[in-house]
Amino acid sequence: DGGITQSPKYLFRKEGQNVTLSCEQNLNHDAMYWYRQDPGQGLRLIYYSQIVNDFQKGDIAEGYSVSREKKESFPLTVTSAQKNPTAFYLCASRGRGGYGYTFGSGTRLTVV
Amino acid sequence: QQQVKQSPQSLIVQKGGISIINCAYENTAFDYFPWYQQFPGKGPALLIAIRPDVSEKKEGRFTISFNKSAKQFSLHIMDSQPGDSATYFCAADNTPLVFGKGTRLSVIA
């Protein structure tokens, strides 16, 4: 079945550590997105990529980094510079000429 | 100008009633208006969407009403069921999607 796979589902990080969230899609979609979800805040865009080897900052990119070396993969690194990283992270993709986004099941990151 | 304002923040509806969620936008460049449904611990799923050249779109119990001049659109859920209890997000597209803050719907028997 085609879709987006996010892993792990739950992730715990100690303060001061970097951590990488995985996002893989087999939908042959060109564009991929990372959103952060906090209670009452909706979905806020962190980074997005419309083509391999290119990506743009979203509204809350500070403290995060991404790479897009393959069409299928768009990993997100939460760095130690992100002051409040505990949140639910969602990855999405969209095909060329398409409108609807397909979302993964999310990764819940907790800083301990 | 990139914001999408969604209301109410939470909504309680009796089973069989009509649930109504409203959204407003400012940017006239938006050209696609989807609604997403999200259950706890899951990613959002596309529910229904509309383009600005259409005033209404219906899919089963779900209807989007779109008022281009007022820059507003709304989701109506007819005959609401307990299984509809979820968080609903409106969004508007100017690549990338801009989301509202969500409405938590509870349908009670």
PDB file of C-alpha atoms in Angstrom:
ATOM      1  CA  ASP A   1       0.000   0.000   0.000  1.00  0.00           C
ATOM      2  CA  GLY A   2       1.215   3.494  -0.813  1.00  0.00           C
ATOM      3  CA  GLY A   3       1.640   5.936   1.993  1.00  0.00           C
ATOM      4  CA  ILE A   4       3.891   7.842   4.334  1.00  0.00           C
ATOM      5  CA  THR A   5       5.789   6.125   7.114  1.00  0.00           C
ATOM      6  CA  GLN A   6       7.025   8.095  10.091  1.00  0.00           C
ATOM      7  CA  SER A   7       9.301   6.529  12.634  1.00  0.00           C
ATOM      8  CA  PRO A   8       9.586   6.141  15.470  1.00  0.00           C
ATOM      9  CA  LYS A   9       6.063   6.664  16.790  1.00  0.00           C
ATOM     10  CA  TYR A  10       7.376   7.792  20.180  1.00  0.00           C
ATOM     11  CA  LEU A  11      10.762   9.343  20.861  1.00  0.00           C
ATOM     12  CA  PHE A  12      12.387  10.539  24.037  1.00  0.00           C
ATOM     13  CA  ARG A  13      15.310  12.925  24.034  1.00  0.00           C
ATOM     14  CA  LYS A  14      17.510  14.284  26.734  1.00  0.00           C
ATOM     15  CA  GLU A  15      18.060  18.016  26.840  1.00  0.00           C
ATOM     16  CA  GLY A  16      21.039  19.066  24.745  1.00  0.00           C
ATOM     17  CA  GLN A  17      20.800  16.163  22.314  1.00  0.00           C
ATOM     18  CA  ASN A  18      19.998  16.247  18.631  1.00  0.00           C
ATOM     19  CA  VAL A  19      17.432  13.768  17.373  1.00  0.00           C
ATOM     20  CA  THR A  20      16.326  12.815  13.841  1.00  0.00           C
ATOM     21  CA  LEU A  21      12.767  11.933  12.857  1.00  0.00           C
ATOM     22  CA  SER A  22      12.301   9.747   9.812  1.00  0.00           C
ATOM     23  CA  CYS A  23       9.756  10.293   7.028  1.00  0.00           C
ATOM     24  CA  GLU A  24       9.558   7.975   4.011  1.00  0.00           C
ATOM     25  CA  GLN A  25       6.937   7.955   1.241  1.00  0.00           C
ATOM     26  CA  ASN A  26       6.295   5.524  -1.597  1.00  0.00           C
ATOM     27  CA  LEU A  27       3.690   7.674  -3.336  1.00  0.00           C
ATOM     28  CA  ASN A  28       6.145   9.115  -5.862  1.00  0.00           C
ATOM     29  CA  HIS A  29       5.217  12.574  -4.567  1.00  0.00           C
ATOM     30  CA  ASP A  30       7.496  15.500  -5.360  1.00  0.00           C
ATOM     31  CA  ALA A  31       6.705  17.743  -2.401  1.00  0.00           C
ATOM     32  CA  MET A  32       7.165  16.899   1.268  1.00  0.00           C
ATOM     33  CA  TYR A  33       6.410  18.870   4.418  1.00  0.00           C
ATOM     34  CA  TRP A  34       7.074  18.861   8.143  1.00  0.00           C
ATOM     35  CA  TYR A  35       4.531  20.279  10.561  1.00  0.00           C
ATOM     36  CA  ARG A  36       4.596  20.635  14.313  1.00  0.00           C
ATOM     37  CA  GLN A  37       1.374  20.237  16.287  1.00  0.00           C
ATOM     38  CA  ASP A  38       0.844  21.584  19.806  1.00  0.00           C
ATOM     39  CA  PRO A  39      -2.488  21.616  21.675  1.00  0.00           C
ATOM     40  CA  GLY A  40      -4.588  24.581  20.559  1.00  0.00           C
ATOM     41  CA  GLN A  41      -1.960  25.727  18.039  1.00  0.00           C
ATOM     42  CA  GLY A  42      -3.017  23.835  14.956  1.00  0.00           C
ATOM     43  CA  LEU A  43      -0.364  22.702  12.485  1.00  0.00           C
ATOM     44  CA  ARG A  44       2.638  24.958  12.062  1.00  0.00           C
ATOM     45  CA  LEU A  45       4.992  24.526   9.123  1.00  0.00           C
ATOM     46  CA  ILE A  46       8.635  23.811   9.937  1.00  0.00           C
ATOM     47  CA  TYR A  47      10.225  23.059   6.536  1.00  0.00           C
ATOM     48  CA  TYR A  48       9.100  21.941   3.114  1.00  0.00           C
ATOM     49  CA  SER A  49      10.712  20.617  -0.031  1.00  0.00           C
ATOM     50  CA  GLN A  50       9.220  20.722  -3.502  1.00  0.00           C
ATOM     51  CA  ILE A  51      12.069  18.915  -5.225  1.00  0.00           C
ATOM     52  CA  VAL A  52      15.096  16.794  -4.366  1.00  0.00           C
ATOM     53  CA  ASN A  53      18.081  18.754  -3.023  1.00  0.00           C
ATOM     54  CA  ASP A  54      15.982  21.834  -2.355  1.00  0.00           C
ATOM     55  CA  PHE A  55      13.970  22.937   0.674  1.00  0.00           C
ATOM     56  CA  GLN A  56      12.514  26.091   2.210  1.00  0.00           C
ATOM     57  CA  LYS A  57      11.978  27.294   5.753  1.00  0.00           C
ATOM     58  CA  GLY A  58       8.487  27.425   7.107  1.00  0.00           C
ATOM     59  CA  ASP A  59       7.110  29.599   9.889  1.00  0.00           C
ATOM     60  CA  ILE A  60       9.004  27.943  12.765  1.00  0.00           C
ATOM     61  CA  ALA A  61      12.273  26.633  11.270  1.00  0.00           C
ATOM     62  CA  GLU A  62      14.564  27.829  14.065  1.00  0.00           C
ATOM     63  CA  GLY A  63      16.170  24.897  15.868  1.00  0.00           C
ATOM     64  CA  TYR A  64      15.353  22.416  13.108  1.00  0.00           C
ATOM     65  CA  SER A  65      17.192  21.144  10.036  1.00  0.00           C
ATOM     66  CA  VAL A  66      16.227  18.930   7.092  1.00  0.00           C
ATOM     67  CA  SER A  67      17.718  17.232   4.064  1.00  0.00           C
ATOM     68  CA  ARG A  68      16.186  15.954   0.823  1.00  0.00           C
ATOM     69  CA  GLU A  69      18.741  13.698  -0.833  1.00  0.00           C
ATOM     70  CA  LYS A  70      16.153  11.263  -2.161  1.00  0.00           C
ATOM     71  CA  LYS A  71      12.645  11.808  -3.444  1.00  0.00           C
ATOM     72  CA  GLU A  72      11.279   9.259  -0.995  1.00  0.00           C
ATOM     73  CA  SER A  73      12.887  10.603   2.164  1.00  0.00           C
ATOM     74  CA  PHE A  74      12.686  13.864   4.111  1.00  0.00           C
ATOM     75  CA  PRO A  75      14.248  13.477   7.584  1.00  0.00           C
ATOM     76  CA  LEU A  76      13.863  16.190  10.219  1.00  0.00           C
ATOM     77  CA  THR A  77      16.555  16.859  12.821  1.00  0.00           C
ATOM     78  CA  VAL A  78      15.526  18.560  16.037  1.00  0.00           C
ATOM     79  CA  THR A  79      18.655  20.232  17.313  1.00  0.00           C
ATOM     80  CA  SER A  80      19.619  21.277  20.814  1.00  0.00           C
ATOM     81  CA  ALA A  81      18.924  24.853  19.720  1.00  0.00           C
ATOM     82  CA  GLN A  82      15.186  24.131  19.714  1.00  0.00           C
ATOM     83  CA  LYS A  83      14.143  25.347  23.155  1.00  0.00           C
ATOM     84  CA  ASN A  84      10.788  23.647  23.414  1.00  0.00           C
ATOM     85  CA  PRO A  85      10.888  20.525  21.236  1.00  0.00           C
ATOM     86  CA  THR A  86       8.227  18.458  22.994  1.00  0.00           C
ATOM     87  CA  ALA A  87       5.423  18.146  20.424  1.00  0.00           C
ATOM     88  CA  PHE A  88       3.696  15.936  17.883  1.00  0.00           C
ATOM     89  CA  TYR A  89       5.494  16.049  14.521  1.00  0.00           C
ATOM     90  CA  LEU A  90       3.704  15.333  11.268  1.00  0.00           C
ATOM     91  CA  CYS A  91       5.175  14.665   7.847  1.00  0.00           C
ATOM     92  CA  ALA A  92       3.106  15.100   4.677  1.00  0.00           C
ATOM     93  CA  SER A  93       3.535  14.830   0.940  1.00  0.00           C
ATOM     94  CA  ARG A  94       1.790  16.037  -2.197  1.00  0.00           C
ATOM     95  CA  GLY A  95       2.036  14.897  -5.798  1.00  0.00           C
ATOM     96  CA  ARG A  96       2.805  17.194  -8.712  1.00  0.00           C
ATOM     97  CA  GLY A  97      -0.344  18.992  -9.796  1.00  0.00           C
ATOM     98  CA  GLY A  98      -2.239  17.565  -6.846  1.00  0.00           C
ATOM     99  CA  TYR A  99      -3.891  19.475  -4.086  1.00  0.00           C
ATOM    100  CA  GLY A 100      -4.516  17.165  -1.170  1.00  0.00           C
ATOM    101  CA  TYR A 101      -1.778  16.382   1.297  1.00  0.00           C
ATOM    102  CA  THR A 102      -1.196  12.852   2.550  1.00  0.00           C
ATOM    103  CA  PHE A 103      -0.058  12.761   6.160  1.00  0.00           C
ATOM    104  CA  GLY A 104       1.916  10.200   8.101  1.00  0.00           C
ATOM    105  CA  SER A 105       0.828   8.974  11.526  1.00  0.00           C
ATOM    106  CA  GLY A 106       3.188  11.297  13.350  1.00  0.00           C
ATOM    107  CA  THR A 107       6.044  11.089  15.846  1.00  0.00           C
ATOM    108  CA  ARG A 108       5.530  12.231  19.409  1.00  0.00           C
ATOM    109  CA  LEU A 109       8.766  13.683  20.749  1.00  0.00           C
ATOM    110  CA  THR A 110       9.246  14.199  24.465  1.00  0.00           C
ATOM    111  CA  VAL A 111      12.229  15.862  26.080  1.00  0.00           C
ATOM    112  CA  VAL A 112      13.150  14.289  29.402  1.00  0.00           C
TER     113      VAL A 112
ATOM    114  CA  GLN B   1      -2.479  37.736   5.359  1.00  0.00           C
ATOM    115  CA  GLN B   2      -1.386  34.126   5.485  1.00  0.00           C
ATOM    116  CA  GLN B   3      -3.612  33.296   8.428  1.00  0.00           C
ATOM    117  CA  VAL B   4      -6.728  31.186   8.433  1.00  0.00           C
ATOM    118  CA  LYS B   5      -8.973  31.880  11.407  1.00  0.00           C
ATOM    119  CA  GLN B   6     -11.107  28.977  12.614  1.00  0.00           C
ATOM    120  CA  SER B   7     -13.979  28.902  15.096  1.00  0.00           C
ATOM    121  CA  PRO B   8     -15.161  27.609  17.453  1.00  0.00           C
ATOM    122  CA  GLN B   9     -12.215  26.061  19.267  1.00  0.00           C
ATOM    123  CA  SER B  10     -14.451  23.309  20.629  1.00  0.00           C
ATOM    124  CA  LEU B  11     -17.964  22.137  19.875  1.00  0.00           C
ATOM    125  CA  ILE B  12     -20.378  19.745  21.550  1.00  0.00           C
ATOM    126  CA  VAL B  13     -23.274  18.452  19.474  1.00  0.00           C
ATOM    127  CA  GLN B  14     -26.037  15.986  20.202  1.00  0.00           C
ATOM    128  CA  LYS B  15     -26.161  12.837  18.129  1.00  0.00           C
ATOM    129  CA  GLY B  16     -28.217  13.510  15.012  1.00  0.00           C
ATOM    130  CA  GLY B  17     -27.603  17.249  15.154  1.00  0.00           C
ATOM    131  CA  ILE B  18     -25.739  19.529  12.764  1.00  0.00           C
ATOM    132  CA  SER B  19     -22.126  20.481  13.471  1.00  0.00           C
ATOM    133  CA  ILE B  20     -20.942  23.760  11.960  1.00  0.00           C
ATOM    134  CA  ILE B  21     -17.333  24.952  11.880  1.00  0.00           C
ATOM    135  CA  ASN B  22     -16.350  28.270  10.351  1.00  0.00           C
ATOM    136  CA  CYS B  23     -13.164  29.608   8.801  1.00  0.00           C
ATOM    137  CA  ALA B  24     -12.102  32.983   7.428  1.00  0.00           C
ATOM    138  CA  TYR B  25      -9.119  34.063   5.383  1.00  0.00           C
ATOM    139  CA  GLU B  26      -7.559  37.268   4.049  1.00  0.00           C
ATOM    140  CA  ASN B  27      -5.294  36.230   1.203  1.00  0.00           C
ATOM    141  CA  THR B  28      -7.249  36.233  -2.067  1.00  0.00           C
ATOM    142  CA  ALA B  29      -4.476  34.195  -3.714  1.00  0.00           C
ATOM    143  CA  PHE B  30      -5.665  31.074  -1.895  1.00  0.00           C
ATOM    144  CA  ASP B  31      -7.118  28.723  -4.523  1.00  0.00           C
ATOM    145  CA  TYR B  32      -7.997  25.544  -2.692  1.00  0.00           C
ATOM    146  CA  PHE B  33      -9.767  25.047   0.614  1.00  0.00           C
ATOM    147  CA  PRO B  34      -9.610  21.576   2.209  1.00  0.00           C
ATOM    148  CA  TRP B  35     -10.909  20.276   5.491  1.00  0.00           C
ATOM    149  CA  TYR B  36      -9.008  17.642   7.443  1.00  0.00           C
ATOM    150  CA  GLN B  37     -10.214  15.278  10.139  1.00  0.00           C
ATOM    151  CA  GLN B  38      -7.830  14.068  12.837  1.00  0.00           C
ATOM    152  CA  PHE B  39      -8.348  11.379  15.450  1.00  0.00           C
ATOM    153  CA  PRO B  40      -6.144  11.297  18.584  1.00  0.00           C
ATOM    154  CA  GLY B  41      -2.639  10.007  17.916  1.00  0.00           C
ATOM    155  CA  LYS B  42      -3.165   9.937  14.157  1.00  0.00           C
ATOM    156  CA  GLY B  43      -2.249  12.163  11.262  1.00  0.00           C
ATOM    157  CA  PRO B  44      -4.924  14.360   9.658  1.00  0.00           C
ATOM    158  CA  ALA B  45      -6.858  12.877   6.753  1.00  0.00           C
ATOM    159  CA  LEU B  46      -8.420  14.838   3.912  1.00  0.00           C
ATOM    160  CA  LEU B  47     -12.178  14.979   4.405  1.00  0.00           C
ATOM    161  CA  ILE B  48     -13.523  17.270   1.701  1.00  0.00           C
ATOM    162  CA  ALA B  49     -12.235  20.214  -0.316  1.00  0.00           C
ATOM    163  CA  ILE B  50     -13.519  23.047  -2.505  1.00  0.00           C
ATOM    164  CA  ARG B  51     -12.202  25.440  -5.121  1.00  0.00           C
ATOM    165  CA  PRO B  52     -13.232  29.130  -4.979  1.00  0.00           C
ATOM    166  CA  ASP B  53     -15.270  28.945  -8.188  1.00  0.00           C
ATOM    167  CA  VAL B  54     -17.844  26.748  -6.425  1.00  0.00           C
ATOM    168  CA  SER B  55     -20.186  27.922  -3.637  1.00  0.00           C
ATOM    169  CA  GLU B  56     -21.030  24.540  -2.171  1.00  0.00           C
ATOM    170  CA  LYS B  57     -19.765  20.980  -2.244  1.00  0.00           C
ATOM    171  CA  LYS B  58     -21.451  18.004  -0.640  1.00  0.00           C
ATOM    172  CA  GLU B  59     -20.064  14.542   0.049  1.00  0.00           C
ATOM    173  CA  GLY B  60     -22.382  12.341   2.047  1.00  0.00           C
ATOM    174  CA  ARG B  61     -23.093  14.017   5.384  1.00  0.00           C
ATOM    175  CA  PHE B  62     -20.323  16.595   4.900  1.00  0.00           C
ATOM    176  CA  THR B  63     -20.883  19.916   3.108  1.00  0.00           C
ATOM    177  CA  ILE B  64     -18.567  22.858   2.498  1.00  0.00           C
ATOM    178  CA  SER B  65     -20.200  26.238   1.989  1.00  0.00           C
ATOM    179  CA  PHE B  66     -17.957  28.862   0.409  1.00  0.00           C
ATOM    180  CA  ASN B  67     -18.548  32.636   0.350  1.00  0.00           C
ATOM    181  CA  LYS B  68     -15.882  34.202  -1.846  1.00  0.00           C
ATOM    182  CA  SER B  69     -16.945  37.820  -1.306  1.00  0.00           C
ATOM    183  CA  ALA B  70     -16.877  37.427   2.476  1.00  0.00           C
ATOM    184  CA  LYS B  71     -13.721  35.293   2.348  1.00  0.00           C
ATOM    185  CA  GLN B  72     -15.332  32.692   4.552  1.00  0.00           C
ATOM    186  CA  PHE B  73     -16.021  28.999   4.304  1.00  0.00           C
ATOM    187  CA  SER B  74     -17.635  26.507   6.608  1.00  0.00           C
ATOM    188  CA  LEU B  75     -18.019  22.785   7.195  1.00  0.00           C
ATOM    189  CA  HIS B  76     -21.444  21.358   7.987  1.00  0.00           C
ATOM    190  CA  ILE B  77     -21.759  17.834   9.325  1.00  0.00           C
ATOM    191  CA  MET B  78     -25.345  16.631   9.054  1.00  0.00           C
ATOM    192  CA  ASP B  79     -26.763  13.904  11.312  1.00  0.00           C
ATOM    193  CA  SER B  80     -23.629  14.043  13.476  1.00  0.00           C
ATOM    194  CA  GLN B  81     -22.554  10.712  14.958  1.00  0.00           C
ATOM    195  CA  PRO B  82     -20.304   9.796  17.904  1.00  0.00           C
ATOM    196  CA  GLY B  83     -17.793   8.461  15.362  1.00  0.00           C
ATOM    197  CA  ASP B  84     -17.446  12.001  14.013  1.00  0.00           C
ATOM    198  CA  SER B  85     -15.845  13.066  17.302  1.00  0.00           C
ATOM    199  CA  ALA B  86     -12.429  14.318  16.227  1.00  0.00           C
ATOM    200  CA  THR B  87     -10.473  17.488  15.607  1.00  0.00           C
ATOM    201  CA  TYR B  88     -11.244  19.271  12.362  1.00  0.00           C
ATOM    202  CA  PHE B  89      -8.877  21.628  10.579  1.00  0.00           C
ATOM    203  CA  CYS B  90      -9.686  23.979   7.764  1.00  0.00           C
ATOM    204  CA  ALA B  91      -6.863  25.013   5.461  1.00  0.00           C
ATOM    205  CA  ALA B  92      -6.138  27.242   2.508  1.00  0.00           C
ATOM    206  CA  ASP B  93      -3.603  26.693  -0.228  1.00  0.00           C
ATOM    207  CA  ASN B  94      -1.099  29.094  -1.619  1.00  0.00           C
ATOM    208  CA  THR B  95       1.647  26.431  -1.548  1.00  0.00           C
ATOM    209  CA  PRO B  96       2.158  25.400   1.116  1.00  0.00           C
ATOM    210  CA  LEU B  97      -1.114  24.816   2.957  1.00  0.00           C
ATOM    211  CA  VAL B  98      -1.969  27.175   5.800  1.00  0.00           C
ATOM    212  CA  PHE B  99      -4.020  25.557   8.556  1.00  0.00           C
ATOM    213  CA  GLY B 100      -6.539  26.905  11.032  1.00  0.00           C
ATOM    214  CA  LYS B 101      -5.991  26.107  14.697  1.00  0.00           C
ATOM    215  CA  GLY B 102      -8.562  23.331  14.753  1.00  0.00           C
ATOM    216  CA  THR B 103     -11.957  22.576  16.284  1.00  0.00           C
ATOM    217  CA  ARG B 104     -12.413  19.717  18.699  1.00  0.00           C
ATOM    218  CA  LEU B 105     -15.832  18.198  18.015  1.00  0.00           C
ATOM    219  CA  SER B 106     -17.566  15.959  20.527  1.00  0.00           C
ATOM    220  CA  VAL B 107     -20.800  14.258  19.490  1.00  0.00           C
ATOM    221  CA  ILE B 108     -22.729  12.988  22.489  1.00  0.00           C
ATOM    222  CA  ALA B 109     -25.555  10.491  22.551  1.00  0.00           C
TER     223      ALA B 109
END
